[in-house]
C-alpha positions as a printed NumPy array, in Angstrom:
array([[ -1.324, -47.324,  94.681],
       [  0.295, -50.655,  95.97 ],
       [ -0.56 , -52.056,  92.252],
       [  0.94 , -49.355,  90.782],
       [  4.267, -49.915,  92.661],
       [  4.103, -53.514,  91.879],
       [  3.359, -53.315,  88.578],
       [  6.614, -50.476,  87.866],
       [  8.678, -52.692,  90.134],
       [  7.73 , -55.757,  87.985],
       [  8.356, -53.454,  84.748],
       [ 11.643, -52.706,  85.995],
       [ 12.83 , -56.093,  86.752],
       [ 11.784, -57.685,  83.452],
       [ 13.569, -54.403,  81.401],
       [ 16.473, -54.94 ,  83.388],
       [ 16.618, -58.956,  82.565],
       [ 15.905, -58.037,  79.559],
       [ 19.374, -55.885,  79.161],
       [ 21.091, -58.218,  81.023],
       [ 20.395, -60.873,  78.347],
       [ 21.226, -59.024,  75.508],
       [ 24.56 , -58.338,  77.402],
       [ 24.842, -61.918,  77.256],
       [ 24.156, -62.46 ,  73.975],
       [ 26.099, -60.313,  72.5  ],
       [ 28.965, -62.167,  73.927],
       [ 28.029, -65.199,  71.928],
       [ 27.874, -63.305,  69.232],
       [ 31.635, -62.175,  69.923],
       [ 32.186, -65.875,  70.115],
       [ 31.199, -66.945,  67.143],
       [ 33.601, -64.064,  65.118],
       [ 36.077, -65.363,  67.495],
       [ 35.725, -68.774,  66.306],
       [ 35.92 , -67.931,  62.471],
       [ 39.255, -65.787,  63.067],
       [ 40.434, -68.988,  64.58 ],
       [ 39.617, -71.079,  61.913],
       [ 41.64 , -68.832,  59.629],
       [ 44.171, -68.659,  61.718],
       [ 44.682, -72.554,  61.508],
       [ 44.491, -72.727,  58.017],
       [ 47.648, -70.521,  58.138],
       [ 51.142, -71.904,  58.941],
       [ 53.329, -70.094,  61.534],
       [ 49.982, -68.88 ,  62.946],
       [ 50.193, -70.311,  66.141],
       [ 50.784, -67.019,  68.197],
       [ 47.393, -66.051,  66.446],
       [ 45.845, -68.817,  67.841],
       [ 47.148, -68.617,  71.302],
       [ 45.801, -65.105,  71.398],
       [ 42.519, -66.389,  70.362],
       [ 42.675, -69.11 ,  72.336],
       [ 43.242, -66.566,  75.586],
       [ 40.118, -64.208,  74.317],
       [ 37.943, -67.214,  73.965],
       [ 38.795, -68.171,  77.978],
       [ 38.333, -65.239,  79.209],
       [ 34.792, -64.376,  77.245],
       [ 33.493, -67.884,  78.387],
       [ 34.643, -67.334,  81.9  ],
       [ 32.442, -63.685,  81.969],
       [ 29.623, -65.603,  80.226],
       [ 29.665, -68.015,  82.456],
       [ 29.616, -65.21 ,  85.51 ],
       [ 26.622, -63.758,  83.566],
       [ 24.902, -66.546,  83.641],
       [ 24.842, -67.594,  87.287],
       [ 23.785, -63.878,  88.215],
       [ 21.207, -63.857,  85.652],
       [ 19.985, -67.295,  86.896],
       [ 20.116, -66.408,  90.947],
       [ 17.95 , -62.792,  89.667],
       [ 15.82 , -65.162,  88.874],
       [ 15.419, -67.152,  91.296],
       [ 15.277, -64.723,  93.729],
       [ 12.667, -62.418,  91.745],
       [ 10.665, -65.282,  90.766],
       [  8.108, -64.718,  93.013],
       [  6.735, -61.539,  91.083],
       [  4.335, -62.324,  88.577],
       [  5.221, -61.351,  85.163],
       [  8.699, -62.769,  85.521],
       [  9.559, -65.842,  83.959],
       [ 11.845, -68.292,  83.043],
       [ 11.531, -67.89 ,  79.445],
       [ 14.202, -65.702,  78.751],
       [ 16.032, -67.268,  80.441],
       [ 15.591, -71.004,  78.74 ],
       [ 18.444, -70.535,  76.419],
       [ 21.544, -70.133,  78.639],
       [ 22.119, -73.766,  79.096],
       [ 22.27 , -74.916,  75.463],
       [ 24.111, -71.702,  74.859],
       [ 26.526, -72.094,  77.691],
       [ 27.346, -76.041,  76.414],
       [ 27.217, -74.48 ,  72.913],
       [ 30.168, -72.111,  74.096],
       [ 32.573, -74.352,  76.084],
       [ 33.263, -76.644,  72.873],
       [ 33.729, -73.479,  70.464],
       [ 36.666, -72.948,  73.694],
       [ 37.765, -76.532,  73.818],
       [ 37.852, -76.308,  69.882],
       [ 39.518, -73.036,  69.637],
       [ 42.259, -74.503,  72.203],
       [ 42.914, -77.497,  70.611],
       [ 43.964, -75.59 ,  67.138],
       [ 46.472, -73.417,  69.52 ],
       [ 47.938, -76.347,  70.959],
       [ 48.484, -78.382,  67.544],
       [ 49.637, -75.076,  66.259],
       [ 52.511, -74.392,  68.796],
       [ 53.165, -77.886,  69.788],
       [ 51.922, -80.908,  68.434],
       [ 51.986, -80.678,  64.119],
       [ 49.579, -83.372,  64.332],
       [ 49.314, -83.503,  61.104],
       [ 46.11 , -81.767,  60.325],
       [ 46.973, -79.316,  58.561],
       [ 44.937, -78.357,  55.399],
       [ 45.947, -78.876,  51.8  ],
       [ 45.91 , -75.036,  50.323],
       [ 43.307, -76.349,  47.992],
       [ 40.646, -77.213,  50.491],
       [ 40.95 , -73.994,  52.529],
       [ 38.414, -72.188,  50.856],
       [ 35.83 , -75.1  ,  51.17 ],
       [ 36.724, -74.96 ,  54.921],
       [ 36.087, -71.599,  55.453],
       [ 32.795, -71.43 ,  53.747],
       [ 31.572, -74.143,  55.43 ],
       [ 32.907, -71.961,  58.769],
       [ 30.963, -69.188,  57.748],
       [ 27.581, -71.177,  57.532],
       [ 28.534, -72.694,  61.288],
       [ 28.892, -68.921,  62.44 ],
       [ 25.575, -68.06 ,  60.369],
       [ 24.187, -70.064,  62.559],
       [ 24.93 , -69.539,  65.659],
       [ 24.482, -65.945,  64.792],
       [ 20.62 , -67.335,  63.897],
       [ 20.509, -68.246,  67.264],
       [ 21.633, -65.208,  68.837],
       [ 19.135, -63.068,  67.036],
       [ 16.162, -65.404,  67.297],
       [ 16.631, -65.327,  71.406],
       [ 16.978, -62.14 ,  71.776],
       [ 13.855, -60.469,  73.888],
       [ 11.512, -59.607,  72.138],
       [ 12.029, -61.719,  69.233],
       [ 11.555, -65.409,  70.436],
       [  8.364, -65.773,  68.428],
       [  8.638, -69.232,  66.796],
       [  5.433, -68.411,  64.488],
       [  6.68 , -65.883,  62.146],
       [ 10.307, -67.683,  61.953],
       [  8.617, -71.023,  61.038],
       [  6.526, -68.717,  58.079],
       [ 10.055, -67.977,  56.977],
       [  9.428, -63.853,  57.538],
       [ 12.107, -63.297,  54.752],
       [ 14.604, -64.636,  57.066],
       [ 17.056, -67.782,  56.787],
       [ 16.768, -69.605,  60.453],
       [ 19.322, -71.741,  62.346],
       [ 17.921, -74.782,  60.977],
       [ 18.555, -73.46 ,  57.245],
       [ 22.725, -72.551,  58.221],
       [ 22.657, -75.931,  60.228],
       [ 21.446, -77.954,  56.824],
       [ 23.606, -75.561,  54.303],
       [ 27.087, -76.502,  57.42 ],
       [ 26.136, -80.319,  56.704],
       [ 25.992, -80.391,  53.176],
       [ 29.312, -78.513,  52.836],
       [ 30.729, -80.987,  55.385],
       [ 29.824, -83.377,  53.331],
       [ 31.364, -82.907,  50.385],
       [ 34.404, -81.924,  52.074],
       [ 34.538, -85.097,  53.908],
       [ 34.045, -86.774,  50.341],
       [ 36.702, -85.281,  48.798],
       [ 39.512, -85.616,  51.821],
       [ 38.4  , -88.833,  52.153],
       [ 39.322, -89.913,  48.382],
       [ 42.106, -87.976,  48.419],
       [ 45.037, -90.342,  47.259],
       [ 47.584, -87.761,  47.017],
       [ 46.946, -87.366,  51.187],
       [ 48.349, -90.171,  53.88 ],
       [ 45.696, -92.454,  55.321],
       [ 46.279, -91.076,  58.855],
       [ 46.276, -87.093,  57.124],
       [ 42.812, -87.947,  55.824],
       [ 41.481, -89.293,  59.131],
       [ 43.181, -86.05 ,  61.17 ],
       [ 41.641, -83.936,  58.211],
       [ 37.801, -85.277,  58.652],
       [ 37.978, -84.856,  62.17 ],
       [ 38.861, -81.436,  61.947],
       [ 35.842, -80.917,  59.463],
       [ 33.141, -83.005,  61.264],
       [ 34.311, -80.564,  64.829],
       [ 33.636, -77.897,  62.959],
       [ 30.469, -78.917,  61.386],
       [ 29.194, -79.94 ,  65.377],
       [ 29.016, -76.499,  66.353],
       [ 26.749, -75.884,  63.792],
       [ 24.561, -78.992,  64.856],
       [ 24.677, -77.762,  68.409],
       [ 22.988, -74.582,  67.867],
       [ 20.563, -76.404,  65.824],
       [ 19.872, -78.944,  68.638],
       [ 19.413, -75.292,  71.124],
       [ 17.304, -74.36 ,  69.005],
       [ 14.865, -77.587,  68.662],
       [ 15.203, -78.057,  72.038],
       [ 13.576, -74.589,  72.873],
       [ 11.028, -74.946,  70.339],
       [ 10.06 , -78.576,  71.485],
       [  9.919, -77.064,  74.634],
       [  7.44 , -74.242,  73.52 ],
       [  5.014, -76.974,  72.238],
       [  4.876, -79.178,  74.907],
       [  3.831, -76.144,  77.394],
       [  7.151, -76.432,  78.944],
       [  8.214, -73.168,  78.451],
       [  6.91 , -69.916,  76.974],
       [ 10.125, -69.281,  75.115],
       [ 10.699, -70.159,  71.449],
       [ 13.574, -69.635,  68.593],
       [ 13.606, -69.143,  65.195],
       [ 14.062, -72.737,  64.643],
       [ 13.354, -73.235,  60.589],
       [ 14.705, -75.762,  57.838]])
């Protein structure tokens, strides 16, 4: 009878972290679309009360996230003397959580040069497209992430077999070659000041970094699953 009880109790806990997770993760999911609508926003003049709203939405989602995360963390810790209960899904909160704080500090900055500053880096109407394309691949990504640590689905051996499915580290490589040739072309863009060009590839190569932060979650899970680290793995795949 006493294993009985333990082994419910130990069922319940892990279906309950389990929900608690995909709580989570479907806020960095929200995120990401978040950060896209921002993007667009930017690329639109007179958007800035857009991207002040966006800017507020992004705070407050990271500042639940971040709530979620300490409880899920301190469950843990305080359950983690049942066996069955692990860390491993658990392992991708802090990539995801530094992951989420620059998608905030990037989503800020656009409302600030938007209502204040006219820094300068505004788009050329002909590159817009380019920009958000290579936006979309950066959200593909992260959204790669999301799925692959979901419970249930951190299985790194039928990601890496490709299972029909494109994995962070195919959106990551698809973000940097669309960087690239966006970077090429602002960069030899005569028609464009000096200092325009400069404000112009920075905003490109931020964007581009959230793509190669997921990535980096991602490798960092899976070098962690080889090295008997950790038990949890990600569909990490170029």
């Amino acid at each position: 009878m006493e294993t009985q009880v333990r082994v419910a109790e130990r069922s319940a806990i892990s279906t309950s972290a389990e929900a608690s997770l995909d709580s989570y993760l479907d806020g960095v999911a929200n995120a990401s679309m978040i950060f896209r609508t921002a993007v667009d926003a930017y690329l639109r003049d007179g958007s800035d009360g857009l991207c002040w709203q966006l800017a507020r939405r992004i705070a407050d989602l990271v500042r639940v996230l971040d709530d979620m995360q300490q409880t899920l963390e301190m469950r843990h810790a305080a359950q983690s003397a049942i066996v069955g209960v692990t860390s491993a899904m658990l392992d991708p909160l802090t990539g995801l959580g530094r992951m989420l704080k620059d998608i905030k500090r990037q989503i800020t900055g656009f409302a600030i040069e938007s209502g204040f500053t006219l820094s300068g880096r505004r788009v050329p109407t002909h590159l817009s497209a380019e920009v958000q394309e290579l936006t979309d691949e950066v959200c593909a990504a992260i959204d790669a992430l999301v799925e692959a640590c979901r419970p249930g689905r951190q299985d790194w051996q039928r990601s890496a077999a490709g299972d029909g499915k494109r994995g962070v580290g195919w959106h990551e490589a698809q973000a940097d070659r669309l960087s690239t040739a966006l970077l090429r072309r602002i960069l030899a863009d005569e028609a464009l000041h000096v200092e325009a060009r400069l404000l112009l590839a920075q905003f490109v190569e931020e964007i581009d970094r959230v793509a190669d932060q997921a990535e980096s979650v991602a490798s960092e899970l899976h070098t962690a699953s080889l090295s008997g680290n950790s038990t949890a793995v990600v569909g990490y795949s170029h």
